[in-house]
């Protein structure tokens, strides 16, 4: 096993998941026994109501966590996630919104103990991002991150408008699973279908940055898919990263075609504009974040923008991963 690093990593992930399942089972058994003991003490007249209530609340939290984990049943849910954000029409406004979403997902991932690596980013002329691709590494990262795939809408007083008017901005979030080499053995791309370009990396400086053409852009000619990597130190490393991104995207497209998921996950996403949003973030005149697929909402906008997304993601998973707006759920800003 140690002679093959890829196989050993897969096996170690499987072992870790099994160990976590066993630990969860043992923890549940212990908590149930503790609650039973408190009930026995209560029958004997002991004042243990507060302790019993605390134990039941903690058991409820563990059960909720276990329920969410059991929903990670997709073929690739346990894998890392590749998240891409594109602003809609609107120039600086939408580009700033894309950057705000990038920060939100980074905070959320870090709060779950995941690692975030920006593999490609294109900054706007004035502010924000024209596009950004992030690799989120962690247990079940894709299983959770796929809940964010769709159009996100922001309503706020624009910081770029001297007249302080309300503006509506849109951004599109896409998510695919990062596949390891073992999963992509059936993805064969002829060299004639690939166009490779190199360019100078952007950023704030450092070894090779803005000095030599270490960044790599790969275009898959038949599909028009374009991926890029510019964060690694060498052109060889960036080429390997970009190729893995491309293979993951092509593999995802093939799975979508085979399972008729293209319509569900891409067609349903629609254009990056009115009527297609999965979630609305309203900063003015009131404060509300509302998921239109599940009806989950909160007035604590700042917490959400700081990465508190679990209620929305868990609600989506428990609702069966809906792709369309829930019947009867209204976006107030649509009138």
mmCIF file of C-alpha atoms in Angstrom:
data_model
loop_
_atom_site.group_PDB
_atom_site.id
_atom_site.type_symbol
_atom_site.label_atom_id
_atom_site.label_comp_id
_atom_site.label_asym_id
_atom_site.label_seq_id
_atom_site.Cartn_x
_atom_site.Cartn_y
_atom_site.Cartn_z
ATOM 1 C CA UNK A 1 0.000 0.000 0.000
ATOM 2 C CA UNK A 2 2.779 2.429 0.881
ATOM 3 C CA UNK A 3 4.286 2.051 -2.590
ATOM 4 C CA UNK A 4 1.169 3.619 -4.125
ATOM 5 C CA UNK A 5 0.398 6.987 -2.565
ATOM 6 C CA UNK A 6 -2.932 7.429 -4.366
ATOM 7 C CA UNK A 7 -4.273 4.075 -3.163
ATOM 8 C CA UNK A 8 -3.038 4.665 0.371
ATOM 9 C CA UNK A 9 -4.804 8.050 0.529
ATOM 10 C CA UNK A 10 -8.086 6.481 -0.598
ATOM 11 C CA UNK A 11 -7.764 3.692 1.968
ATOM 12 C CA UNK A 12 -6.880 6.089 4.750
ATOM 13 C CA UNK A 13 -9.961 8.195 3.963
ATOM 14 C CA UNK A 14 -12.116 5.079 4.089
ATOM 15 C CA UNK A 15 -10.553 4.063 7.394
ATOM 16 C CA UNK A 16 -11.142 7.517 8.861
ATOM 17 C CA UNK A 17 -14.813 7.451 7.850
ATOM 18 C CA UNK A 18 -15.282 4.008 9.444
ATOM 19 C CA UNK A 19 -13.539 5.101 12.640
ATOM 20 C CA UNK A 20 -15.769 8.188 12.846
ATOM 21 C CA UNK A 21 -18.872 6.026 12.379
ATOM 22 C CA UNK A 22 -17.780 3.677 15.157
ATOM 23 C CA UNK A 23 -16.996 6.613 17.457
ATOM 24 C CA UNK A 24 -20.405 8.144 16.742
ATOM 25 C CA UNK A 25 -22.137 4.821 17.497
ATOM 26 C CA UNK A 26 -20.261 4.498 20.792
ATOM 27 C CA UNK A 27 -21.067 8.120 21.726
ATOM 28 C CA UNK A 28 -24.774 7.611 21.049
ATOM 29 C CA UNK A 29 -24.821 4.459 23.183
ATOM 30 C CA UNK A 30 -23.112 6.258 26.063
ATOM 31 C CA UNK A 31 -25.493 9.214 25.909
ATOM 32 C CA UNK A 32 -28.583 6.989 25.889
ATOM 33 C CA UNK A 33 -27.258 5.139 28.942
ATOM 34 C CA UNK A 34 -26.607 8.452 30.736
ATOM 35 C CA UNK A 35 -30.151 9.654 30.023
ATOM 36 C CA UNK A 36 -31.567 6.368 31.284
ATOM 37 C CA UNK A 37 -29.533 6.765 34.472
ATOM 38 C CA UNK A 38 -30.930 10.280 35.004
ATOM 39 C CA UNK A 39 -34.477 8.942 34.563
ATOM 40 C CA UNK A 40 -33.750 6.283 37.196
ATOM 41 C CA UNK A 41 -32.458 8.966 39.591
ATOM 42 C CA UNK A 42 -35.542 11.105 38.937
ATOM 43 C CA UNK A 43 -37.834 8.191 39.827
ATOM 44 C CA UNK A 44 -35.994 7.924 43.123
ATOM 45 C CA UNK A 45 -36.744 11.559 43.857
ATOM 46 C CA UNK A 46 -33.403 13.096 42.916
ATOM 47 C CA UNK A 47 -33.447 16.684 41.524
ATOM 48 C CA UNK A 48 -31.855 16.032 38.155
ATOM 49 C CA UNK A 49 -34.234 17.857 35.800
ATOM 50 C CA UNK A 50 -31.673 20.403 34.615
ATOM 51 C CA UNK A 51 -28.981 17.768 34.056
ATOM 52 C CA UNK A 52 -31.475 15.569 32.185
ATOM 53 C CA UNK A 53 -32.586 18.462 29.973
ATOM 54 C CA UNK A 54 -28.956 19.268 29.159
ATOM 55 C CA UNK A 55 -28.210 15.654 28.218
ATOM 56 C CA UNK A 56 -31.295 15.445 25.979
ATOM 57 C CA UNK A 57 -30.344 18.696 24.213
ATOM 58 C CA UNK A 58 -26.826 17.377 23.600
ATOM 59 C CA UNK A 59 -28.235 14.084 22.310
ATOM 60 C CA UNK A 60 -30.492 16.022 19.941
ATOM 61 C CA UNK A 61 -27.439 17.859 18.548
ATOM 62 C CA UNK A 62 -25.595 14.582 17.994
ATOM 63 C CA UNK A 63 -28.666 13.041 16.337
ATOM 64 C CA UNK A 64 -29.012 16.063 14.021
ATOM 65 C CA UNK A 65 -25.357 15.750 13.037
ATOM 66 C CA UNK A 66 -25.744 12.021 12.423
ATOM 67 C CA UNK A 67 -28.865 12.615 10.324
ATOM 68 C CA UNK A 68 -26.988 15.067 8.127
ATOM 69 C CA UNK A 69 -24.083 12.660 7.698
ATOM 70 C CA UNK A 70 -26.412 9.871 6.612
ATOM 71 C CA UNK A 71 -27.534 12.125 3.750
ATOM 72 C CA UNK A 72 -23.999 11.979 2.327
ATOM 73 C CA UNK A 73 -24.891 8.985 0.178
ATOM 74 C CA UNK A 74 -23.892 10.292 -3.239
ATOM 75 C CA UNK A 75 -21.123 8.525 -5.126
ATOM 76 C CA UNK A 76 -18.718 11.451 -4.707
ATOM 77 C CA UNK A 77 -20.122 13.232 -1.643
ATOM 78 C CA UNK A 78 -17.082 12.395 0.457
ATOM 79 C CA UNK A 79 -14.664 14.087 -1.956
ATOM 80 C CA UNK A 80 -13.152 17.555 -2.102
ATOM 81 C CA UNK A 81 -15.180 20.243 -3.876
ATOM 82 C CA UNK A 82 -14.269 22.569 -6.713
ATOM 83 C CA UNK A 83 -16.350 25.741 -6.336
ATOM 84 C CA UNK A 84 -16.480 28.366 -9.100
ATOM 85 C CA UNK A 85 -18.132 31.775 -8.789
ATOM 86 C CA UNK A 86 -19.047 34.010 -11.739
ATOM 87 C CA UNK A 87 -20.695 37.438 -11.390
ATOM 88 C CA UNK A 88 -23.770 38.260 -13.433
ATOM 89 C CA UNK A 89 -24.316 41.387 -15.495
ATOM 90 C CA UNK A 90 -23.702 44.636 -13.647
ATOM 91 C CA UNK A 91 -19.964 45.202 -13.720
ATOM 92 C CA UNK A 92 -18.401 46.290 -10.445
ATOM 93 C CA UNK A 93 -21.563 45.656 -8.403
ATOM 94 C CA UNK A 94 -21.797 41.973 -9.366
ATOM 95 C CA UNK A 95 -18.038 41.492 -9.233
ATOM 96 C CA UNK A 96 -17.984 42.797 -5.665
ATOM 97 C CA UNK A 97 -20.831 40.384 -4.842
ATOM 98 C CA UNK A 98 -18.791 37.498 -6.268
ATOM 99 C CA UNK A 99 -15.920 38.441 -3.963
ATOM 100 C CA UNK A 100 -18.281 38.625 -0.982
ATOM 101 C CA UNK A 101 -19.525 35.105 -1.767
ATOM 102 C CA UNK A 102 -15.938 33.888 -2.073
ATOM 103 C CA UNK A 103 -15.194 35.249 1.395
ATOM 104 C CA UNK A 104 -18.413 33.717 2.787
ATOM 105 C CA UNK A 105 -17.544 30.243 1.497
ATOM 106 C CA UNK A 106 -13.969 30.549 2.743
ATOM 107 C CA UNK A 107 -15.204 31.409 6.250
ATOM 108 C CA UNK A 108 -17.747 28.574 6.152
ATOM 109 C CA UNK A 109 -15.164 26.030 5.016
ATOM 110 C CA UNK A 110 -12.678 27.118 7.677
ATOM 111 C CA UNK A 111 -15.344 26.875 10.383
ATOM 112 C CA UNK A 112 -15.819 23.209 9.394
ATOM 113 C CA UNK A 113 -12.092 22.533 9.515
ATOM 114 C CA UNK A 114 -11.698 22.344 5.745
ATOM 115 C CA UNK A 115 -8.816 23.764 3.743
ATOM 116 C CA UNK A 116 -9.426 26.323 0.991
ATOM 117 C CA UNK A 117 -7.092 26.815 -1.956
ATOM 118 C CA UNK A 118 -7.823 29.441 -4.609
ATOM 119 C CA UNK A 119 -6.649 27.820 -7.842
ATOM 120 C CA UNK A 120 -7.627 30.662 -10.151
ATOM 121 C CA UNK A 121 -8.939 34.200 -9.696
ATOM 122 C CA UNK A 122 -9.482 37.105 -12.057
ATOM 123 C CA UNK A 123 -9.858 40.456 -10.305
ATOM 124 C CA UNK A 124 -12.144 43.226 -11.510
ATOM 125 C CA UNK A 125 -10.824 46.541 -12.808
ATOM 126 C CA UNK A 126 -12.326 48.555 -9.936
ATOM 127 C CA UNK A 127 -13.214 45.987 -7.263
ATOM 128 C CA UNK A 128 -14.365 42.433 -6.787
ATOM 129 C CA UNK A 129 -13.743 39.346 -8.891
ATOM 130 C CA UNK A 130 -14.584 38.536 -12.490
ATOM 131 C CA UNK A 131 -14.282 34.857 -11.604
ATOM 132 C CA UNK A 132 -12.784 32.669 -8.899
ATOM 133 C CA UNK A 133 -12.246 28.936 -8.555
ATOM 134 C CA UNK A 134 -11.619 27.426 -5.125
ATOM 135 C CA UNK A 135 -10.600 23.907 -4.171
ATOM 136 C CA UNK A 136 -12.208 23.068 -0.824
ATOM 137 C CA UNK A 137 -10.532 20.096 0.832
ATOM 138 C CA UNK A 138 -12.243 18.195 3.609
ATOM 139 C CA UNK A 139 -14.411 15.243 4.561
ATOM 140 C CA UNK A 140 -17.713 15.349 2.632
ATOM 141 C CA UNK A 141 -16.824 18.780 1.227
ATOM 142 C CA UNK A 142 -18.585 18.115 -2.071
ATOM 143 C CA UNK A 143 -21.609 16.583 -0.366
ATOM 144 C CA UNK A 144 -22.196 19.831 1.512
ATOM 145 C CA UNK A 145 -20.949 22.358 -1.053
ATOM 146 C CA UNK A 146 -23.217 21.067 -3.826
ATOM 147 C CA UNK A 147 -26.099 22.688 -1.924
ATOM 148 C CA UNK A 148 -24.758 26.075 -3.027
ATOM 149 C CA UNK A 149 -24.952 25.418 -6.759
ATOM 150 C CA UNK A 150 -27.184 28.026 -8.368
ATOM 151 C CA UNK A 151 -27.803 31.771 -8.689
ATOM 152 C CA UNK A 152 -27.407 33.974 -5.603
ATOM 153 C CA UNK A 153 -29.014 37.437 -5.456
ATOM 154 C CA UNK A 154 -27.945 40.443 -3.370
ATOM 155 C CA UNK A 155 -30.018 43.580 -2.608
ATOM 156 C CA UNK A 156 -28.187 46.448 -0.875
ATOM 157 C CA UNK A 157 -27.336 50.144 -0.874
ATOM 158 C CA UNK A 158 -24.445 50.229 -3.300
ATOM 159 C CA UNK A 159 -21.094 51.431 -1.888
ATOM 160 C CA UNK A 160 -20.192 52.356 -5.471
ATOM 161 C CA UNK A 161 -23.209 54.625 -6.017
ATOM 162 C CA UNK A 162 -22.727 58.249 -4.932
ATOM 163 C CA UNK A 163 -26.522 58.639 -4.736
ATOM 164 C CA UNK A 164 -26.812 55.715 -2.278
ATOM 165 C CA UNK A 165 -29.447 53.868 -4.286
ATOM 166 C CA UNK A 166 -30.447 50.230 -3.859
ATOM 167 C CA UNK A 167 -28.878 47.836 -6.333
ATOM 168 C CA UNK A 168 -29.595 44.193 -7.136
ATOM 169 C CA UNK A 169 -26.632 41.969 -8.043
ATOM 170 C CA UNK A 170 -26.389 38.360 -9.134
ATOM 171 C CA UNK A 171 -23.655 35.743 -9.068
ATOM 172 C CA UNK A 172 -23.601 32.128 -10.193
ATOM 173 C CA UNK A 173 -22.035 29.402 -8.045
ATOM 174 C CA UNK A 174 -21.076 26.048 -9.520
ATOM 175 C CA UNK A 175 -19.691 23.024 -7.702
ATOM 176 C CA UNK A 176 -18.195 19.738 -8.855
ATOM 177 C CA UNK A 177 -16.334 16.976 -7.048
ATOM 178 C CA UNK A 178 -12.554 16.756 -7.299
ATOM 179 C CA UNK A 179 -11.789 13.247 -8.490
ATOM 180 C CA UNK A 180 -8.597 11.398 -7.712
ATOM 181 C CA UNK A 181 -6.618 9.595 -10.379
ATOM 182 C CA UNK A 182 -8.288 6.273 -9.556
ATOM 183 C CA UNK A 183 -11.716 7.727 -10.291
ATOM 184 C CA UNK A 184 -10.653 9.267 -13.583
ATOM 185 C CA UNK A 185 -8.994 6.263 -15.198
ATOM 186 C CA UNK A 186 -11.827 6.060 -17.724
ATOM 187 C CA UNK A 187 -11.473 9.720 -18.738
ATOM 188 C CA UNK A 188 -9.150 9.743 -21.718
ATOM 189 C CA UNK A 189 -8.567 13.017 -23.554
ATOM 190 C CA UNK A 190 -6.570 12.935 -26.820
ATOM 191 C CA UNK A 191 -3.822 15.548 -26.969
ATOM 192 C CA UNK A 192 -5.402 16.923 -30.135
ATOM 193 C CA UNK A 193 -8.448 18.007 -28.096
ATOM 194 C CA UNK A 194 -6.421 20.092 -25.639
ATOM 195 C CA UNK A 195 -5.039 23.590 -26.064
ATOM 196 C CA UNK A 196 -2.498 24.717 -23.470
ATOM 197 C CA UNK A 197 -1.572 28.353 -22.879
ATOM 198 C CA UNK A 198 0.776 29.902 -20.355
ATOM 199 C CA UNK A 199 0.676 33.373 -18.845
ATOM 200 C CA UNK A 200 2.131 35.329 -15.984
ATOM 201 C CA UNK A 201 0.517 34.747 -12.625
ATOM 202 C CA UNK A 202 -1.332 37.568 -10.932
ATOM 203 C CA UNK A 203 -1.071 38.380 -7.272
ATOM 204 C CA UNK A 204 0.917 40.478 -4.844
ATOM 205 C CA UNK A 205 4.337 39.183 -5.725
ATOM 206 C CA UNK A 206 6.606 36.403 -4.575
ATOM 207 C CA UNK A 207 8.719 33.789 -6.257
ATOM 208 C CA UNK A 208 8.032 33.761 -10.009
ATOM 209 C CA UNK A 209 4.768 35.711 -9.622
ATOM 210 C CA UNK A 210 4.475 38.366 -12.387
ATOM 211 C CA UNK A 211 7.988 37.425 -13.549
ATOM 212 C CA UNK A 212 7.741 34.288 -15.675
ATOM 213 C CA UNK A 213 4.872 32.447 -17.331
ATOM 214 C CA UNK A 214 4.178 29.856 -14.635
ATOM 215 C CA UNK A 215 0.369 30.046 -14.846
ATOM 216 C CA UNK A 216 -1.380 27.533 -17.110
ATOM 217 C CA UNK A 217 -4.702 27.679 -18.930
ATOM 218 C CA UNK A 218 -6.121 24.542 -20.574
ATOM 219 C CA UNK A 219 -8.991 24.534 -23.064
ATOM 220 C CA UNK A 220 -10.887 21.385 -23.990
ATOM 221 C CA UNK A 221 -11.732 22.139 -27.611
ATOM 222 C CA UNK A 222 -14.768 19.833 -28.136
ATOM 223 C CA UNK A 223 -16.673 21.097 -25.077
ATOM 224 C CA UNK A 224 -15.227 24.584 -24.735
ATOM 225 C CA UNK A 225 -14.380 23.969 -21.082
ATOM 226 C CA UNK A 226 -11.600 26.248 -19.837
ATOM 227 C CA UNK A 227 -9.654 25.775 -16.613
ATOM 228 C CA UNK A 228 -6.647 27.594 -15.206
ATOM 229 C CA UNK A 229 -4.218 27.401 -12.316
ATOM 230 C CA UNK A 230 -1.813 30.124 -11.255
ATOM 231 C CA UNK A 231 -1.194 29.630 -7.551
ATOM 232 C CA UNK A 232 1.532 26.983 -7.687
ATOM 233 C CA UNK A 233 5.208 27.857 -7.853
ATOM 234 C CA UNK A 234 6.047 26.141 -11.122
ATOM 235 C CA UNK A 235 4.443 25.724 -14.513
ATOM 236 C CA UNK A 236 4.591 21.946 -14.076
ATOM 237 C CA UNK A 237 2.588 22.108 -10.827
ATOM 238 C CA UNK A 238 0.045 24.491 -12.329
ATOM 239 C CA UNK A 239 -0.333 22.245 -15.379
ATOM 240 C CA UNK A 240 -1.016 19.219 -13.156
ATOM 241 C CA UNK A 241 -3.581 21.158 -11.098
ATOM 242 C CA UNK A 242 -5.334 22.532 -14.181
ATOM 243 C CA UNK A 243 -5.446 19.078 -15.777
ATOM 244 C CA UNK A 244 -7.076 17.608 -12.669
ATOM 245 C CA UNK A 245 -9.664 20.396 -12.732
ATOM 246 C CA UNK A 246 -10.388 19.714 -16.406
ATOM 247 C CA UNK A 247 -10.721 15.965 -15.916
ATOM 248 C CA UNK A 248 -13.072 16.523 -12.972
ATOM 249 C CA UNK A 249 -15.269 18.826 -15.054
ATOM 250 C CA UNK A 250 -15.379 16.436 -18.008
ATOM 251 C CA UNK A 251 -16.144 13.502 -15.712
ATOM 252 C CA UNK A 252 -18.945 15.497 -14.067
ATOM 253 C CA UNK A 253 -20.426 16.328 -17.453
ATOM 254 C CA UNK A 254 -20.384 12.688 -18.470
ATOM 255 C CA UNK A 255 -22.113 11.644 -15.266
ATOM 256 C CA UNK A 256 -24.702 14.345 -15.787
ATOM 257 C CA UNK A 257 -25.370 13.139 -19.298
ATOM 258 C CA UNK A 258 -25.627 9.513 -18.225
ATOM 259 C CA UNK A 259 -27.976 10.244 -15.315
ATOM 260 C CA UNK A 260 -29.868 13.097 -16.976
ATOM 261 C CA UNK A 261 -28.569 15.413 -14.280
ATOM 262 C CA UNK A 262 -27.554 18.125 -16.727
ATOM 263 C CA UNK A 263 -31.074 19.524 -16.712
ATOM 264 C CA UNK A 264 -31.365 19.255 -12.966
ATOM 265 C CA UNK A 265 -28.102 20.919 -11.976
ATOM 266 C CA UNK A 266 -27.270 23.132 -14.930
ATOM 267 C CA UNK A 267 -30.434 23.773 -16.901
ATOM 268 C CA UNK A 268 -32.413 24.545 -13.761
ATOM 269 C CA UNK A 269 -29.784 27.026 -12.694
ATOM 270 C CA UNK A 270 -30.856 29.233 -15.576
ATOM 271 C CA UNK A 271 -29.417 32.597 -16.464
ATOM 272 C CA UNK A 272 -27.703 34.710 -13.822
ATOM 273 C CA UNK A 273 -30.670 37.075 -13.460
ATOM 274 C CA UNK A 274 -34.143 37.673 -11.995
ATOM 275 C CA UNK A 275 -36.352 34.691 -11.336
ATOM 276 C CA UNK A 276 -33.558 32.109 -11.292
ATOM 277 C CA UNK A 277 -32.067 32.723 -7.851
ATOM 278 C CA UNK A 278 -31.923 29.919 -5.294
ATOM 279 C CA UNK A 279 -31.245 32.313 -2.419
ATOM 280 C CA UNK A 280 -31.756 36.017 -1.757
ATOM 281 C CA UNK A 281 -29.579 38.161 0.511
ATOM 282 C CA UNK A 282 -31.350 41.429 1.384
ATOM 283 C CA UNK A 283 -29.382 44.118 3.259
ATOM 284 C CA UNK A 284 -31.857 46.990 2.684
ATOM 285 C CA UNK A 285 -34.575 48.063 3.542
ATOM 286 C CA UNK A 286 -34.757 45.052 5.875
ATOM 287 C CA UNK A 287 -32.260 42.302 6.618
ATOM 288 C CA UNK A 288 -33.049 38.766 5.485
ATOM 289 C CA UNK A 289 -31.360 35.788 3.857
ATOM 290 C CA UNK A 290 -33.875 33.345 2.406
ATOM 291 C CA UNK A 291 -33.422 30.078 0.537
ATOM 292 C CA UNK A 292 -36.197 29.780 -2.018
ATOM 293 C CA UNK A 293 -35.824 25.992 -2.409
ATOM 294 C CA UNK A 294 -36.534 25.196 1.235
ATOM 295 C CA UNK A 295 -37.988 28.315 2.851
ATOM 296 C CA UNK A 296 -35.145 28.450 5.399
ATOM 297 C CA UNK A 297 -34.493 32.073 6.350
ATOM 298 C CA UNK A 298 -32.733 34.233 8.917
ATOM 299 C CA UNK A 299 -32.469 37.930 9.731
ATOM 300 C CA UNK A 300 -28.873 37.534 10.943
ATOM 301 C CA UNK A 301 -27.338 38.566 7.624
ATOM 302 C CA UNK A 302 -23.915 39.308 9.086
ATOM 303 C CA UNK A 303 -23.574 35.798 10.513
ATOM 304 C CA UNK A 304 -24.400 34.305 7.117
ATOM 305 C CA UNK A 305 -21.846 36.493 5.333
ATOM 306 C CA UNK A 306 -19.330 35.377 7.974
ATOM 307 C CA UNK A 307 -19.908 31.757 6.966
ATOM 308 C CA UNK A 308 -22.859 30.569 9.053
ATOM 309 C CA UNK A 309 -24.408 28.460 6.265
ATOM 310 C CA UNK A 310 -25.144 25.183 8.026
ATOM 311 C CA UNK A 311 -28.862 25.882 8.497
ATOM 312 C CA UNK A 312 -29.309 26.481 4.766
ATOM 313 C CA UNK A 313 -27.189 23.532 3.656
ATOM 314 C CA UNK A 314 -28.681 21.085 6.161
ATOM 315 C CA UNK A 315 -32.183 22.259 5.303
ATOM 316 C CA UNK A 316 -31.526 21.624 1.617
ATOM 317 C CA UNK A 317 -30.134 18.151 2.290
ATOM 318 C CA UNK A 318 -33.064 17.172 4.523
ATOM 319 C CA UNK A 319 -35.520 18.456 1.917
ATOM 320 C CA UNK A 320 -34.141 15.937 -0.579
ATOM 321 C CA UNK A 321 -31.767 18.262 -2.446
ATOM 322 C CA UNK A 322 -34.458 20.158 -4.397
ATOM 323 C CA UNK A 323 -33.413 21.947 -7.584
ATOM 324 C CA UNK A 324 -36.492 24.127 -7.932
ATOM 325 C CA UNK A 325 -38.171 26.769 -5.805
ATOM 326 C CA UNK A 326 -40.460 25.300 -3.174
ATOM 327 C CA UNK A 327 -44.158 25.723 -3.887
ATOM 328 C CA UNK A 328 -45.546 28.659 -1.952
ATOM 329 C CA UNK A 329 -42.148 30.147 -1.088
ATOM 330 C CA UNK A 330 -42.082 33.777 -2.187
ATOM 331 C CA UNK A 331 -39.171 36.114 -2.743
ATOM 332 C CA UNK A 332 -40.543 39.367 -1.316
ATOM 333 C CA UNK A 333 -38.273 41.483 -3.508
ATOM 334 C CA UNK A 334 -40.001 40.158 -6.636
ATOM 335 C CA UNK A 335 -43.213 41.907 -5.630
#
